[in-house]
C-alpha positions as MATLAB code, in Angstrom:
seq = 'MKIAAIDIGSNAARLQISSVLHDVGFTSFKKVEYVRFPLRLGHDVFNFGSITPESEARTLKLMQCYKLLMELHEVEGYMACATSAMRESSNGDEIVERIAKSTGIKIHIIDGTREAQLINNVVVQALEDGQYLHIDVGGGSTELNVYFNRRKIASKSFKIGSVRLLEGKESKGAWGKIEQWIEENVDSLEPVVAVGTGGNISKLFNLVSKTAENATSLSELQRMRDYIASFSQFERVNKLRLNADRADVIIPASDIYISVMKWAGADKILVPDLGLKDGIIQLVYEKLKK';
ca = [
      -0.548  -19.056  -16.802;
      -1.536  -17.829  -13.335;
       0.847  -16.088  -10.936;
       0.317  -14.697   -7.423;
       1.452  -12.025   -5.008;
       1.209  -12.008   -1.190;
       1.607   -8.598    0.504;
       1.834   -8.718    4.334;
       1.454   -5.139    5.583;
       1.093   -3.473    8.910;
      -2.693   -3.385    8.671;
      -3.691   -6.239    6.362;
      -2.344   -9.118    4.340;
      -3.416   -9.509    0.712;
      -3.355  -12.290   -1.856;
      -3.774  -11.494   -5.501;
      -3.884  -14.166   -8.214;
      -3.672  -12.946  -11.786;
      -3.860  -14.522  -15.253;
      -1.136  -13.577  -17.734;
      -2.702  -12.385  -21.010;
      -0.892  -12.019  -24.333;
      -2.190   -9.944  -27.240;
      -0.075   -9.085  -30.303;
       3.183   -8.796  -28.366;
       1.547   -6.992  -25.409;
       1.452   -8.700  -22.017;
      -1.110   -7.751  -19.339;
      -2.417   -9.173  -16.102;
      -6.063   -9.907  -15.212;
      -6.980  -10.250  -11.573;
      -8.890  -13.507  -10.977;
      -8.733  -13.732   -7.179;
      -8.170  -11.122   -4.461;
      -8.395  -11.721   -0.718;
      -7.616   -9.210    2.025;
      -7.524  -10.038    5.721;
      -6.921   -7.462    8.552;
      -4.061   -9.038   10.531;
      -3.124   -5.642   12.070;
       0.483   -6.725   12.844;
       1.386   -3.066   13.274;
      -0.655   -2.907   16.465;
       1.658   -5.460   18.060;
       4.929   -4.197   16.662;
       4.483   -0.431   17.135;
       3.307   -0.927   20.727;
       5.314   -3.883   21.994;
       8.162   -4.289   19.529;
       7.257   -7.827   18.477;
       4.440   -9.909   17.043;
       2.382  -11.743   19.675;
       1.847  -15.538   19.614;
      -1.846  -14.899   18.820;
      -1.029  -12.779   15.808;
       1.573  -15.321   14.661;
      -1.038  -18.067   14.855;
      -3.490  -16.070   12.737;
      -0.768  -15.235   10.196;
       0.100  -18.941    9.925;
      -3.578  -19.864    9.369;
      -3.894  -17.174    6.699;
      -0.813  -18.374    4.856;
      -2.243  -21.918    4.920;
      -5.442  -20.533    3.345;
      -3.509  -18.585    0.746;
      -1.410  -21.671   -0.097;
      -4.612  -23.721   -0.709;
      -6.085  -21.000   -2.940;
      -2.917  -20.867   -5.017;
      -2.995  -24.665   -5.347;
      -6.634  -24.587   -6.444;
      -5.813  -21.975   -9.069;
      -2.722  -23.982  -10.146;
      -0.484  -20.953   -9.725;
       2.837  -21.402  -11.509;
       4.803  -18.793   -9.552;
       4.369  -16.509   -6.617;
       6.216  -14.210   -4.216;
       5.344  -13.213   -0.676;
       6.621   -9.941    0.789;
       6.298   -8.422    4.244;
       6.831   -4.741    4.927;
       7.072   -2.274    7.828;
       5.630   -4.265   10.742;
       7.402   -7.526   10.041;
      10.744   -5.857    9.354;
      10.622   -3.887   12.611;
       9.417   -6.823   14.720;
      12.116   -8.294   17.006;
      10.794  -11.792   16.165;
       9.915  -11.227   12.492;
      12.705  -13.419   11.134;
      11.789  -16.289   13.522;
       8.144  -16.127   12.471;
       9.008  -16.087    8.795;
      11.176  -19.225    9.350;
       8.433  -21.052   11.215;
       5.820  -20.214    8.546;
       8.201  -21.493    5.811;
       8.671  -24.790    7.659;
       4.938  -25.235    8.261;
       3.516  -24.072    4.905;
       6.405  -23.962    2.450;
       5.654  -20.270    1.814;
       8.838  -18.227    1.961;
       8.162  -14.668    3.028;
      10.668  -11.984    1.969;
      10.964   -9.132    4.479;
      11.728   -6.120    2.273;
      12.955   -2.674    3.234;
      11.292    0.615    2.387;
      13.508    1.200   -0.654;
      12.656   -2.157   -2.160;
       8.961   -1.680   -1.366;
       8.952    1.670   -3.165;
      10.821    0.246   -6.106;
       8.278   -2.531   -6.669;
       5.372   -0.071   -6.503;
       7.167    2.407   -8.756;
       7.695   -0.230  -11.426;
       3.941   -0.301  -12.089;
       3.006    3.295  -11.127;
       5.394    4.815  -13.669;
       3.240    3.173  -16.427;
       0.337    5.437  -15.465;
       2.328    8.693  -15.772;
       2.783   11.171  -18.611;
       5.348   13.954  -19.047;
       5.602   16.498  -16.250;
       6.292   16.494  -12.507;
       4.517   13.913  -10.287;
       4.729   13.260   -6.529;
       3.870    9.637   -5.757;
       2.442    9.100   -2.246;
       2.108    5.550   -0.934;
       0.688    5.377    2.571;
       0.800    2.035    4.337;
       0.065    1.084    7.909;
       3.613    1.599    9.101;
       5.382    3.698    6.521;
       4.895    6.311    3.859;
       6.944    6.273    0.640;
       7.363    9.460   -1.393;
       8.768    9.532   -4.910;
       9.265   12.464   -7.274;
       9.075   11.827  -11.042;
       9.877   14.191  -13.902;
       8.962   13.048  -17.396;
       8.469    9.462  -16.093;
      11.963    9.345  -14.560;
      12.309    9.024  -10.820;
      14.560   11.749   -9.436;
      14.024   11.432   -5.664;
      12.705    8.873   -3.230;
      12.320    8.585    0.564;
      10.624    6.288    3.084;
       9.244    7.766    6.307;
       8.228    5.974    9.524;
       4.720    7.301    9.528;
       1.615    5.454    8.436;
      -2.075    4.972    9.179;
      -1.687    2.373   11.974;
       1.333    4.202   13.458;
      -0.679    7.419   13.662;
      -3.669    5.592   15.067;
      -1.447    4.138   17.832;
       0.403    7.471   18.336;
       3.683    5.734   17.449;
       4.930    7.756   14.427;
       8.633    8.523   14.523;
       9.656   11.751   16.243;
       9.525   14.747   13.934;
       8.159   12.718   11.022;
       5.781   15.459    9.830;
       8.562   18.034    9.782;
      10.925   15.669    7.945;
       8.351   15.063    5.233;
       7.680   18.770    4.787;
      11.435   19.516    4.551;
      12.010   16.675    2.090;
       9.203   17.972   -0.149;
      10.667   21.480   -0.013;
      14.088   20.136   -1.038;
      12.936   17.716   -3.792;
       9.756   19.067   -5.390;
      10.375   21.869   -7.927;
       8.048   24.648   -6.837;
       8.409   26.377  -10.238;
       6.940   23.334  -12.044;
       3.268   22.197  -11.784;
       3.004   18.996   -9.696;
       0.322   16.282   -9.738;
       0.028   13.865   -6.840;
      -0.318   10.105   -7.437;
      -1.872    8.136   -4.583;
      -1.546    4.407   -3.936;
      -2.670    2.354   -0.941;
      -5.908    0.884    0.341;
      -7.126    4.037    2.090;
      -6.725    6.402   -0.874;
      -8.446    3.806   -3.075;
     -11.395    3.729   -0.699;
     -11.536    7.513   -0.446;
     -11.447    7.744   -4.229;
     -14.467    5.419   -4.487;
     -16.420    7.896   -2.307;
     -15.426   11.309   -3.708;
     -16.574   13.223   -6.781;
     -14.075   12.729   -9.620;
     -12.559   15.375  -11.886;
     -11.628   12.581  -14.297;
     -11.869    8.800  -14.484;
      -8.824    8.318  -12.275;
      -8.407   11.750  -10.632;
      -9.907   14.013   -7.978;
      -9.015   17.346   -6.325;
      -7.386   18.215   -3.043;
     -10.523   20.120   -1.937;
     -12.715   17.115   -2.660;
     -10.360   14.825   -0.735;
     -10.449   17.259    2.206;
     -14.255   17.434    2.030;
     -14.623   13.637    2.163;
     -12.093   13.356    4.951;
     -14.049   15.838    7.073;
     -17.345   14.117    6.207;
     -16.058   10.695    7.354;
     -14.485   12.256   10.488;
     -17.883   13.634   11.514;
     -19.084   10.055   12.129;
     -18.186    7.827   15.078;
     -16.385    4.525   14.548;
     -19.730    2.708   14.983;
     -21.403    4.971   12.378;
     -18.574    4.591    9.898;
     -19.073    0.831    9.981;
     -22.868    0.741   10.092;
     -23.884    3.878    8.132;
     -20.953    4.374    5.768;
     -20.415    0.606    5.494;
     -16.651    0.776    5.922;
     -14.848   -2.349    7.137;
     -13.976   -2.006   10.829;
     -10.234   -2.137   10.104;
     -10.629    0.600    7.497;
     -12.959    2.826    9.514;
     -10.338    3.636   12.155;
      -7.312    4.217    9.938;
      -8.846    6.093    7.007;
      -8.706    9.501    8.762;
      -5.001    9.336    9.790;
      -4.176    8.053    6.293;
      -6.189   10.911    4.763;
      -4.225   13.400    6.884;
      -0.949   12.174    5.342;
      -2.186   12.420    1.736;
      -3.720   15.863    2.284;
      -0.711   17.264    4.192;
       1.741   16.056    1.537;
      -0.354   17.520   -1.270;
      -0.593   20.900    0.502;
       3.134   21.070    1.148;
       3.885   20.146   -2.479;
       1.327   22.568   -3.910;
      -0.579   19.748   -5.668;
      -4.262   20.481   -6.316;
      -4.945   17.231   -8.173;
      -4.346   13.546   -7.319;
      -4.350   10.538   -9.641;
      -5.450    7.252   -8.072;
      -4.451    4.327  -10.333;
      -5.631    0.947   -9.074;
      -2.084   -0.217   -8.408;
       0.008   -1.148   -5.403;
       2.738   -3.396   -4.011;
       0.862   -6.549   -5.001;
       0.891   -5.408   -8.640;
       4.633   -4.747   -8.495;
       5.157   -8.228   -7.072;
       2.997   -9.776   -9.833;
       5.144   -8.084  -12.499;
       8.371   -9.213  -10.815;
       7.145  -12.836  -10.600;
       6.265  -12.808  -14.294;
       9.688  -11.352  -15.272;
      11.415  -14.092  -13.253;
       9.323  -16.854  -14.844;
       9.941  -15.410  -18.319;
      13.688  -15.654  -17.722;
];
């Protein structure tokens, strides 16, 4: 069986197709296809309040491509979710309706709470006992979740993300609200380990020195952030070989991860290769199983 997830974010839209594997009562998912395209819907929405006709046309073409790929793979079930940019766009609902009529793909516009829940459903599997602060930085929003002994005890979505920061459109007082929330919800008497998800932290993690297979330190993250920042946009693309749509947002995204870790007193960050698309895959499988 193959199932699929479509994640339409503020910076990029992703399609992941996975095979469902069964082994002695244990179910797992193997990625067989992954496509990411930089739609950058957040640029439209955070500056103008709506998605432009040009961006809608590109989104429609991309959904047509994703539909063909799912048909070629004979996908048995899928779910498409749109997050911050689409839900804040004044014409988001209309665009979703037109895409459904044209392609048959129904896009669910989910709120920050639902987005965090889907990500948490897979992230919690990577945790052990102790206190963890999960940081998920997207293009338009940042979700923070506190876990203690694998149980979520606090969660909050903030209107600040990599594209928002790049455009100078973060919500007023967002930094202060994050710092205050951390002070109120992270137990300063207990050690805390950060958990990072999102495309930018995954890219940073590929570049830094690791303290373990899936972990690195705050100081190493800061070092890599400063190293990348020392290059121009042109050099980041041509010397560091970053994608153009990654090269401009990786610094503002890094600033969020680093600031949150400092405020929480976390010296270590785990970076599991998980995200919204994986939460959607799991949800699709559970629905098919029922």
